[in-house]
PDB file of C-alpha atoms in Angstrom:
ATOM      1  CA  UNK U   1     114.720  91.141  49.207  1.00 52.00           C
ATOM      2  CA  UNK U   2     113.963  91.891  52.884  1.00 45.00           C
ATOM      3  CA  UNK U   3     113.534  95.339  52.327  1.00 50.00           C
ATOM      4  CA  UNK U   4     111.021  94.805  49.531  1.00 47.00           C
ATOM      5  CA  UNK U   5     108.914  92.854  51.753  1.00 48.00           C
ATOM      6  CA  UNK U   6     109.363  95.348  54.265  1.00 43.00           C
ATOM      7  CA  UNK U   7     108.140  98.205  52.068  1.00 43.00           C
ATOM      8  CA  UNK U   8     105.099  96.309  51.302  1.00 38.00           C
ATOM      9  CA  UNK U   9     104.325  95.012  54.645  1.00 42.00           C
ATOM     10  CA  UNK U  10     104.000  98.799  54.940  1.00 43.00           C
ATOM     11  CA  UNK U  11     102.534 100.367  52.207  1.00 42.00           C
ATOM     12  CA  UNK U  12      99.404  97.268  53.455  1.00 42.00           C
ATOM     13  CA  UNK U  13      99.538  98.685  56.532  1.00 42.00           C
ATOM     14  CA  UNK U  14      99.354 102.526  55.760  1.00 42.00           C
ATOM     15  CA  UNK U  15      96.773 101.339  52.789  1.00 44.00           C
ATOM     16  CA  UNK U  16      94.437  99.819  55.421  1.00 46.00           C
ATOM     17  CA  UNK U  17      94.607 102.570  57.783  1.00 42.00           C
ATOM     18  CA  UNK U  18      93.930 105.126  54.989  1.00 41.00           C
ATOM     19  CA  UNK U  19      90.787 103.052  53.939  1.00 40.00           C
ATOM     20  CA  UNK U  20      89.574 102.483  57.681  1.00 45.00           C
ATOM     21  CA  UNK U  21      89.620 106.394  57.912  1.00 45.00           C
ATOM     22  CA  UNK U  22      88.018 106.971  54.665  1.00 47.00           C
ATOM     23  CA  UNK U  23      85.267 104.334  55.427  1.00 47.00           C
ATOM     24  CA  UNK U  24      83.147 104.645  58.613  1.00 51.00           C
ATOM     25  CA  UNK U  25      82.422 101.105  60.385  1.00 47.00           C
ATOM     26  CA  UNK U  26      79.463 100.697  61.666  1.00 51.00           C
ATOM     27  CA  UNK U  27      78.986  99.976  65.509  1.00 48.00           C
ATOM     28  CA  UNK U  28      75.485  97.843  67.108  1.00 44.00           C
ATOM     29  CA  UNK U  29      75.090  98.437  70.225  1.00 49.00           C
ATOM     30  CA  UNK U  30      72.678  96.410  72.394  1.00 48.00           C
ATOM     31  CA  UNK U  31      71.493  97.153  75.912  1.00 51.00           C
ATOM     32  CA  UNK U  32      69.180  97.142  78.408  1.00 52.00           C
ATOM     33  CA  UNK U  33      67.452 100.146  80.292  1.00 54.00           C
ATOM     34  CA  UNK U  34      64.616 100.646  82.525  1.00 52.00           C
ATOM     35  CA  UNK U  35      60.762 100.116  80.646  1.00 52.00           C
ATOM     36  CA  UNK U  36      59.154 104.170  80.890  1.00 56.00           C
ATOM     37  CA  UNK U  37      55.734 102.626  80.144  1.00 52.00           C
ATOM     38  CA  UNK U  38      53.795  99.657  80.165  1.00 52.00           C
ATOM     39  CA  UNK U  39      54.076  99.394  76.500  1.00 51.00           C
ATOM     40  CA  UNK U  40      57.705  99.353  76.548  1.00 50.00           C
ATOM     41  CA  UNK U  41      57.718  95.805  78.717  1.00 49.00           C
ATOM     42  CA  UNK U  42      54.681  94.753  75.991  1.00 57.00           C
ATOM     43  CA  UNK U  43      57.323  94.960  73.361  1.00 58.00           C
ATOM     44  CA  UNK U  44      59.623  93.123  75.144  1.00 61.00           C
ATOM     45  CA  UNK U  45      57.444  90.211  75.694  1.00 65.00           C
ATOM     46  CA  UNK U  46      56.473  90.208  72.049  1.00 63.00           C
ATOM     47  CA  UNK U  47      60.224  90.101  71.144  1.00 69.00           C
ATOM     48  CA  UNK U  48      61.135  87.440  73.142  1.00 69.00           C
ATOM     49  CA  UNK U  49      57.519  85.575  71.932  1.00 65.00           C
ATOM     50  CA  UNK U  50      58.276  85.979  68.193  1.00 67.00           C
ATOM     51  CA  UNK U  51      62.143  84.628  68.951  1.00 69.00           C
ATOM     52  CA  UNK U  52      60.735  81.196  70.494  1.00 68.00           C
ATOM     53  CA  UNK U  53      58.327  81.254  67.571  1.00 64.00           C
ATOM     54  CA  UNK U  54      61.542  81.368  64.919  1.00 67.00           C
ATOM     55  CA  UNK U  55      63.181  78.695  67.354  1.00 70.00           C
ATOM     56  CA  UNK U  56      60.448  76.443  66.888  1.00 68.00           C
ATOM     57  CA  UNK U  57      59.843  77.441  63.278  1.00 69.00           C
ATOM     58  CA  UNK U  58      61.214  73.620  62.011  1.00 74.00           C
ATOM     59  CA  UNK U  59      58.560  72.250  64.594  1.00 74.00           C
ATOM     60  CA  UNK U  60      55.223  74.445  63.719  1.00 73.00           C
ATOM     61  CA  UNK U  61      56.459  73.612  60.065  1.00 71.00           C
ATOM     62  CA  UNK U  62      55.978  69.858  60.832  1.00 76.00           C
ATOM     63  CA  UNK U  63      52.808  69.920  62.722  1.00 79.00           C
ATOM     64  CA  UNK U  64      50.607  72.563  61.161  1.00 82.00           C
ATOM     65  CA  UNK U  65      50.841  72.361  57.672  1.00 84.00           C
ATOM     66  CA  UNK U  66      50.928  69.691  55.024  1.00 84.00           C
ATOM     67  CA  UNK U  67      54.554  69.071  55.328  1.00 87.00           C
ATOM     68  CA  UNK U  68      54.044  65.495  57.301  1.00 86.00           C
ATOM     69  CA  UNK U  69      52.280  64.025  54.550  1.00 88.00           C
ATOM     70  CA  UNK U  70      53.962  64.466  51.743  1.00 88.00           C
ATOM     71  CA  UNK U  71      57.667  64.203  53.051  1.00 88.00           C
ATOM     72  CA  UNK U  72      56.183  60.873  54.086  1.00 88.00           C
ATOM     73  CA  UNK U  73      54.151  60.054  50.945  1.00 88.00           C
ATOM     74  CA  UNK U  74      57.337  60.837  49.342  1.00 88.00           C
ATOM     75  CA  UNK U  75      59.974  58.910  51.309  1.00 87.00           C
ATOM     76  CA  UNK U  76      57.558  55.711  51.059  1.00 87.00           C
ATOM     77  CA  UNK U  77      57.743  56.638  47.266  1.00 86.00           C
ATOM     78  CA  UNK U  78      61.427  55.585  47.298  1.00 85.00           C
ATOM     79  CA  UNK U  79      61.006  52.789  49.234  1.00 84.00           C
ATOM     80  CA  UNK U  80      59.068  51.118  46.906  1.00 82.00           C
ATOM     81  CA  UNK U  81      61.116  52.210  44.209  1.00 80.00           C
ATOM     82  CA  UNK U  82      63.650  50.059  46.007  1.00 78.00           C
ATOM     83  CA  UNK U  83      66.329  53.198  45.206  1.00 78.00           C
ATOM     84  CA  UNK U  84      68.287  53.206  48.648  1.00 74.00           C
ATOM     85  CA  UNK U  85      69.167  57.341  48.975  1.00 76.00           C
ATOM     86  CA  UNK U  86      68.165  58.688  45.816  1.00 77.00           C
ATOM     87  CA  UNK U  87      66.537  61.057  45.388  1.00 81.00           C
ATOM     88  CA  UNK U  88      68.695  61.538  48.284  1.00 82.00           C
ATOM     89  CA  UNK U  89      67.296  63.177  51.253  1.00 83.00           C
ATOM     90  CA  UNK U  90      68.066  66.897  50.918  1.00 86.00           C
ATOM     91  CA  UNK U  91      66.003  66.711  47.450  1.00 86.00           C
ATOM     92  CA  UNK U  92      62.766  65.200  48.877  1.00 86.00           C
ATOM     93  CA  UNK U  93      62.559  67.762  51.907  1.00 87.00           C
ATOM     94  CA  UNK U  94      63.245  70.495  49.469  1.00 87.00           C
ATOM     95  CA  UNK U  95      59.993  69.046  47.202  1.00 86.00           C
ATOM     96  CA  UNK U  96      57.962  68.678  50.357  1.00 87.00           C
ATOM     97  CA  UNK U  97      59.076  72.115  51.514  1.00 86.00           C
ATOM     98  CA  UNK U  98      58.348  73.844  48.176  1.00 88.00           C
ATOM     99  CA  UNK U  99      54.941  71.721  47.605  1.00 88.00           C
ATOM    100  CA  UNK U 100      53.634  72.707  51.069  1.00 86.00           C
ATOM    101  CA  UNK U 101      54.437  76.565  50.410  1.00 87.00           C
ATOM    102  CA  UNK U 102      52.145  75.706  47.257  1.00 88.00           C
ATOM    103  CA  UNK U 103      49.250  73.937  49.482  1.00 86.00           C
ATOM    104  CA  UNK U 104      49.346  76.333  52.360  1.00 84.00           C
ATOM    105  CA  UNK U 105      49.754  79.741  50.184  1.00 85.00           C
ATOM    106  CA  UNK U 106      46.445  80.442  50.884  1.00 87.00           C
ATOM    107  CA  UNK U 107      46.580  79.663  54.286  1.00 85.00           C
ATOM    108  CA  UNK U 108      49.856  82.217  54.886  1.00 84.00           C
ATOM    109  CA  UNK U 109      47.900  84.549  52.451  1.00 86.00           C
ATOM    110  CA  UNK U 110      44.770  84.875  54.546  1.00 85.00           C
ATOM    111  CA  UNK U 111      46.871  85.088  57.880  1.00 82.00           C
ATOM    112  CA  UNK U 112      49.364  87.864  56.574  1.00 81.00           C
ATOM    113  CA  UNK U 113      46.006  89.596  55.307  1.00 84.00           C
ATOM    114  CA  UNK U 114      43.664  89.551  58.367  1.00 83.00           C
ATOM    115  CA  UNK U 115      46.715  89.494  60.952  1.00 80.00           C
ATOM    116  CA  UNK U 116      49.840  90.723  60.252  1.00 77.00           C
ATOM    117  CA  UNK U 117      49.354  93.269  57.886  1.00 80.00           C
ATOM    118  CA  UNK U 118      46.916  94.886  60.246  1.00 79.00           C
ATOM    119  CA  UNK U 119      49.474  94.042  63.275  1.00 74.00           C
ATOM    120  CA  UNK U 120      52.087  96.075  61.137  1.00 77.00           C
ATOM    121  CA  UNK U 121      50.028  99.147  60.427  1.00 76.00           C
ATOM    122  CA  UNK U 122      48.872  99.125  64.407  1.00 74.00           C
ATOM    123  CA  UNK U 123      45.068  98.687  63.538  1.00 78.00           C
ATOM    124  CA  UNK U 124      45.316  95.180  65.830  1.00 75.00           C
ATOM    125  CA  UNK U 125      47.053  94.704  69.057  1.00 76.00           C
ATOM    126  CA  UNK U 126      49.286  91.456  69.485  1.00 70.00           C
ATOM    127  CA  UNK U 127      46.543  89.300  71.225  1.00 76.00           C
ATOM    128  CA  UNK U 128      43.753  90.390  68.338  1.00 79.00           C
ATOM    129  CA  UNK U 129      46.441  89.415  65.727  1.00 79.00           C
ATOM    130  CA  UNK U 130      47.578  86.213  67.291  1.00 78.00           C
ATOM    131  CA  UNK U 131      44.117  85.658  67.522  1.00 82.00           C
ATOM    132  CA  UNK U 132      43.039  86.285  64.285  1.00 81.00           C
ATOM    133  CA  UNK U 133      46.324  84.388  62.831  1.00 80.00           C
ATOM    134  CA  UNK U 134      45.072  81.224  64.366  1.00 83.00           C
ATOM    135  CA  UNK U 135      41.726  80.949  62.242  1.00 83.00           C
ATOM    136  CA  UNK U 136      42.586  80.360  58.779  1.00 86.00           C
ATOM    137  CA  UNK U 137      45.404  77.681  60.260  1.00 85.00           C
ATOM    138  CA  UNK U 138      42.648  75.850  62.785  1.00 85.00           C
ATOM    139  CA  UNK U 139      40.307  75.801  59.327  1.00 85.00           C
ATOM    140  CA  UNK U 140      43.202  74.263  57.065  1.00 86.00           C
ATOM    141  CA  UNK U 141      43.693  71.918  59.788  1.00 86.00           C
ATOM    142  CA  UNK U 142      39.861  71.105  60.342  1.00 86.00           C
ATOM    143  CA  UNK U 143      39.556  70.281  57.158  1.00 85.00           C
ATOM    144  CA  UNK U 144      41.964  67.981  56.959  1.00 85.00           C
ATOM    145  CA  UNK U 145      41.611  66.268  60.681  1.00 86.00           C
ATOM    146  CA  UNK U 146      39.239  62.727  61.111  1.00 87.00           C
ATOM    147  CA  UNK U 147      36.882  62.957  63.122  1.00 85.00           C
ATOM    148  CA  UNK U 148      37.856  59.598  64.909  1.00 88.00           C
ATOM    149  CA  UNK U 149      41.314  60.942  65.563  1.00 85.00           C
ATOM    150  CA  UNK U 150      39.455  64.291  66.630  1.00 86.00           C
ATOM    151  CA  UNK U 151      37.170  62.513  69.116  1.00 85.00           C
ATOM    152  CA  UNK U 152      39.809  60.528  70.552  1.00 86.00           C
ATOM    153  CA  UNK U 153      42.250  63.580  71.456  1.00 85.00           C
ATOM    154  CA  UNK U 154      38.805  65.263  73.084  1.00 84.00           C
ATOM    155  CA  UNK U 155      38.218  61.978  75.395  1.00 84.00           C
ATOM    156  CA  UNK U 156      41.838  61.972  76.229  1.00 85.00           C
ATOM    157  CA  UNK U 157      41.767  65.580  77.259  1.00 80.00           C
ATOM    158  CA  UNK U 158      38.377  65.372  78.527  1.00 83.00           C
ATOM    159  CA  UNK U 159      37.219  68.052  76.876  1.00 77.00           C
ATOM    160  CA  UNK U 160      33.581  68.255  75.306  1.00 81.00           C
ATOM    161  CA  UNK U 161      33.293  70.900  72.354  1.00 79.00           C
ATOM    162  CA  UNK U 162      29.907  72.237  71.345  1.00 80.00           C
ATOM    163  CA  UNK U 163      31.828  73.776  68.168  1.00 80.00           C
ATOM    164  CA  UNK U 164      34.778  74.030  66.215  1.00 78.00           C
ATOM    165  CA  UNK U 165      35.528  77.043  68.038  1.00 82.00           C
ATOM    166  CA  UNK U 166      35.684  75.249  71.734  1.00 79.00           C
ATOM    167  CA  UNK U 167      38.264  73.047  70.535  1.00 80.00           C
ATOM    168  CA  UNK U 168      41.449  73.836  71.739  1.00 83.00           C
ATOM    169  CA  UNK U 169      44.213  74.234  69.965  1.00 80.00           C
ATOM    170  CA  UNK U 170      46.550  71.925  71.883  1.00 83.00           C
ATOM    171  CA  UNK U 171      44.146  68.986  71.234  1.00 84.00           C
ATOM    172  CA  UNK U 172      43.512  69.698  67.808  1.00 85.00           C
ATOM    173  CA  UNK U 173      47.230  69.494  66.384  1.00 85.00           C
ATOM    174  CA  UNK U 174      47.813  66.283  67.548  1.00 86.00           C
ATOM    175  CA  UNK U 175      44.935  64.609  66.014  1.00 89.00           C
ATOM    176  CA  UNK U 176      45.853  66.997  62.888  1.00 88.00           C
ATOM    177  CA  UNK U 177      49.082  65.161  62.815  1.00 88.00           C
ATOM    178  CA  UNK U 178      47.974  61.570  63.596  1.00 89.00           C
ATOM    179  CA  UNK U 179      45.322  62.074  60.951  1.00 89.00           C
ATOM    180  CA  UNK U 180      48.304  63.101  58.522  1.00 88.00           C
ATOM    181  CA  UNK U 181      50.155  60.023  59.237  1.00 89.00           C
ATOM    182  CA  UNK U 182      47.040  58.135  58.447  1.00 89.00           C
ATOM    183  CA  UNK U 183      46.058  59.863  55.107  1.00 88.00           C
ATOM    184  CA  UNK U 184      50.242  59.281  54.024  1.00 88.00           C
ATOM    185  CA  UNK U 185      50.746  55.692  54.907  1.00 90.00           C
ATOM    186  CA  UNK U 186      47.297  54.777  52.902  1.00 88.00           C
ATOM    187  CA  UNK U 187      48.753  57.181  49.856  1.00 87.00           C
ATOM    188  CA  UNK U 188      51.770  54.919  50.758  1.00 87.00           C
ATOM    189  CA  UNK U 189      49.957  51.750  50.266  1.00 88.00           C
ATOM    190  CA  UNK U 190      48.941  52.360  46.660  1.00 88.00           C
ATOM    191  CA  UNK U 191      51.962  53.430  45.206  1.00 86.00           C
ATOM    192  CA  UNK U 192      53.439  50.280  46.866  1.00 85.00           C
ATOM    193  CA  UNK U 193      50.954  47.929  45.104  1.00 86.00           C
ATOM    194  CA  UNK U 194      52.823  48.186  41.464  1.00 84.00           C
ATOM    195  CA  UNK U 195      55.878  47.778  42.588  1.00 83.00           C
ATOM    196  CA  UNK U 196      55.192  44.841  44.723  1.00 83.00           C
ATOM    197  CA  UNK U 197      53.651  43.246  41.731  1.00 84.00           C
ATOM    198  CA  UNK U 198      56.662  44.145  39.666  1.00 81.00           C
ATOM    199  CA  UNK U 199      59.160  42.234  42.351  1.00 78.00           C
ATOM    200  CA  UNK U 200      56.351  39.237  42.723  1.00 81.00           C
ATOM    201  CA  UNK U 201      56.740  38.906  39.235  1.00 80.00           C
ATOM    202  CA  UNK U 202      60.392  38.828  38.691  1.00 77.00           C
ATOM    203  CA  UNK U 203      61.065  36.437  41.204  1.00 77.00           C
ATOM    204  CA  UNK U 204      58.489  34.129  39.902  1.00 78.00           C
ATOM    205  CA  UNK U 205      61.112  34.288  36.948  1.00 76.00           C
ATOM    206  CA  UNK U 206      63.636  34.007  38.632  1.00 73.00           C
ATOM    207  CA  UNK U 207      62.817  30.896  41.024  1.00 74.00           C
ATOM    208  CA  UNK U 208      61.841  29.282  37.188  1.00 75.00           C
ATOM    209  CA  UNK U 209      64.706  29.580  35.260  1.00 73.00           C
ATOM    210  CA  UNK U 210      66.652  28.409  38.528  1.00 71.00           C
ATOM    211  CA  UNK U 211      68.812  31.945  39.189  1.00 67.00           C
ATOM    212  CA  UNK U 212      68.203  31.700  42.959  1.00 68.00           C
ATOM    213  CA  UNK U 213      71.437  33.195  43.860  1.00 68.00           C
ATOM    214  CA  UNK U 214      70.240  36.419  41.641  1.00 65.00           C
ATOM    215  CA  UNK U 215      68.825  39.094  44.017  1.00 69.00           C
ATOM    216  CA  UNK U 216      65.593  40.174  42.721  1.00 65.00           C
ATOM    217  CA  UNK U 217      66.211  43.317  43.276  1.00 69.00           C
ATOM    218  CA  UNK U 218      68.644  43.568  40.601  1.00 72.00           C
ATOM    219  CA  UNK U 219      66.208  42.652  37.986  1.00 73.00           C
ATOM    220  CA  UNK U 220      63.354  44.271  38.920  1.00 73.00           C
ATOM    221  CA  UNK U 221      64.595  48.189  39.601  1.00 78.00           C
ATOM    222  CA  UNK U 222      65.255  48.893  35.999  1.00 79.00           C
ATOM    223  CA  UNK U 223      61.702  47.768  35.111  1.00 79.00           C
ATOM    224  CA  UNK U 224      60.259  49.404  38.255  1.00 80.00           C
ATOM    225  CA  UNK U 225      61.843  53.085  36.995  1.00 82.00           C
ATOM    226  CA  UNK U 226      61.229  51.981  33.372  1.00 82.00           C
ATOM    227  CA  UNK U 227      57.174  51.682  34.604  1.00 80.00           C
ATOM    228  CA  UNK U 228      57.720  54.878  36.412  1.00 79.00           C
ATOM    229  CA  UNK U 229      58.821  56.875  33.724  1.00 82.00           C
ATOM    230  CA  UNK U 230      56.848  55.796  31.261  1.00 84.00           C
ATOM    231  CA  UNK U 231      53.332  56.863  33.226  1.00 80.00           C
ATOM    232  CA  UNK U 232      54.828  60.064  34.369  1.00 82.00           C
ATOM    233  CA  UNK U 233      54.791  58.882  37.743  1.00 79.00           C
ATOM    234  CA  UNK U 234      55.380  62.175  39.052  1.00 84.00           C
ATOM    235  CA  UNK U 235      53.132  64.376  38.036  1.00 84.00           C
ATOM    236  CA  UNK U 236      50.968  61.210  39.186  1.00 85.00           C
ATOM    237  CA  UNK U 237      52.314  61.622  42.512  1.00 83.00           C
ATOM    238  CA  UNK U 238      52.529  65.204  43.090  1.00 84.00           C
ATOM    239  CA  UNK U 239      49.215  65.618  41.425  1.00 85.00           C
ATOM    240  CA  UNK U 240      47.617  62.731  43.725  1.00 84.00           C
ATOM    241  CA  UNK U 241      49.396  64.509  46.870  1.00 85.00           C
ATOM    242  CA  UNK U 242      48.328  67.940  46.412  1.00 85.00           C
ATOM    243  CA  UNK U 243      44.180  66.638  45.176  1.00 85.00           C
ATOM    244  CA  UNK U 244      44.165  64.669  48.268  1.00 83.00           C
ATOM    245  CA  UNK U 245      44.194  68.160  50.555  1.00 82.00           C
ATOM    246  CA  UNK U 246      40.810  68.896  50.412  1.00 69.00           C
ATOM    247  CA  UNK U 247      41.340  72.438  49.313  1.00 56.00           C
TER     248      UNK U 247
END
């Protein structure tokens, strides 16, 4: 018995040298040498600006695009349903992922059109592209901004714009975002209204019939998704979220 496993310990052996020879594997090497040129250290810099970029990828997701809103419209949707984790969290991020690629596929259309198509093909440099990248995002995000929450970011900065285009950029995400917050805690506020009624209502029964040791809750969630269902709540929702971008 030994020897058997001996012969096959082995034949493995010989059988994995015989394929390592037969198949070449592949070697990355990574190092650093001296720039020849100014370009050289230009592409360096643009390396190292388009790795923070993909670190703060999660980040530029949040505050740029219509991602705030709806994960928010969305996870006050579930509230009011009164259904603890479900849709559990990993679903409603992956809807407000997938609707914001839907909203802002214009947006990323525009921007891979005027800037980094052009970028690729070397008819922009990195500043022109970066440049021209940041206008179709700054009009999204105009057009979605209040002007309250606008003028109050320009009084804290202490800035005064005579156009869109002497805003700065740093001042107008924030007051993208706050309006965002705004615009998805009123959304919020309707879709909480039903509900509410629904729950008023049942306990009304409730307290009546004398069942005060029977949470409400209990009673009133199958009629709550029962109401939910039956008016195709969301399409209502999704629908309601995407129409209230002003596109």
């Amino acid at each position: 018995m030994k020897r058997i496993s001996l012969f096959f310990f082995i034949f493995f052996i010989f059988s994995g040298v015989a394929l390592s020879a037969q198949i070449p594997v592949p070697k990355l090497t990574i190092g650093v040498s001296a720039a020849k040129n100014p370009r050289d250290v230009a592409v360096t810099l643009e390396i190292i600006f388009l790795l923070t970029v993909l670190t703060l990828a999660p980040a530029i997701l949040v505050m740029i695009t219509s991602f705030t809103r709806i994960v928010v419209v969305l996870s006050l949707l579930r509230s009011a349903l009164g259904t603890q984790q479900m849709p559990p969290n990993q679903v409603i991020i992956g809807l407000a992922l997938f609707l914001t690629f839907f909203v802002m596929a214009p947006t990323w259309n525009e921007v891979y059109t005027n800037s980094i198509s052009p970028y690729m093909k070397g008819k922009l440099s990195f500043e022109e592209a970066y440049k021209e990248a940041l206008i179709p995002i700054r009009d999204f995000m105009f057009s979605q901004v209040r002007e309250r929450d606008l003028s109050l970011f320009l009084s804290l900065a202490k800035v005064k714009p005579k156009n869109r285009r002497d805003v700065p950029t740093h001042v107008l995400v924030p007051a993208f975002i706050t309006s965002e917050l705004q615009t998805a805690f009123e959304i919020g506020f309707i879709i909480f209204i039903p509900f509410l009624i629904i729950d008023l209502v049942i306990s009304s029964i409730l307290l009546s019939m004398g069942m005060i040791m029977l949470p409400p809750v209990m009673i009133s969630l199958p009629f709550k998704l029962l109401l939910f269902v039956l008016v195709n709540g969301w399409d209502l929702v999704v629908g309601s979220l995407i129409r209230s971008f002003h596109l």
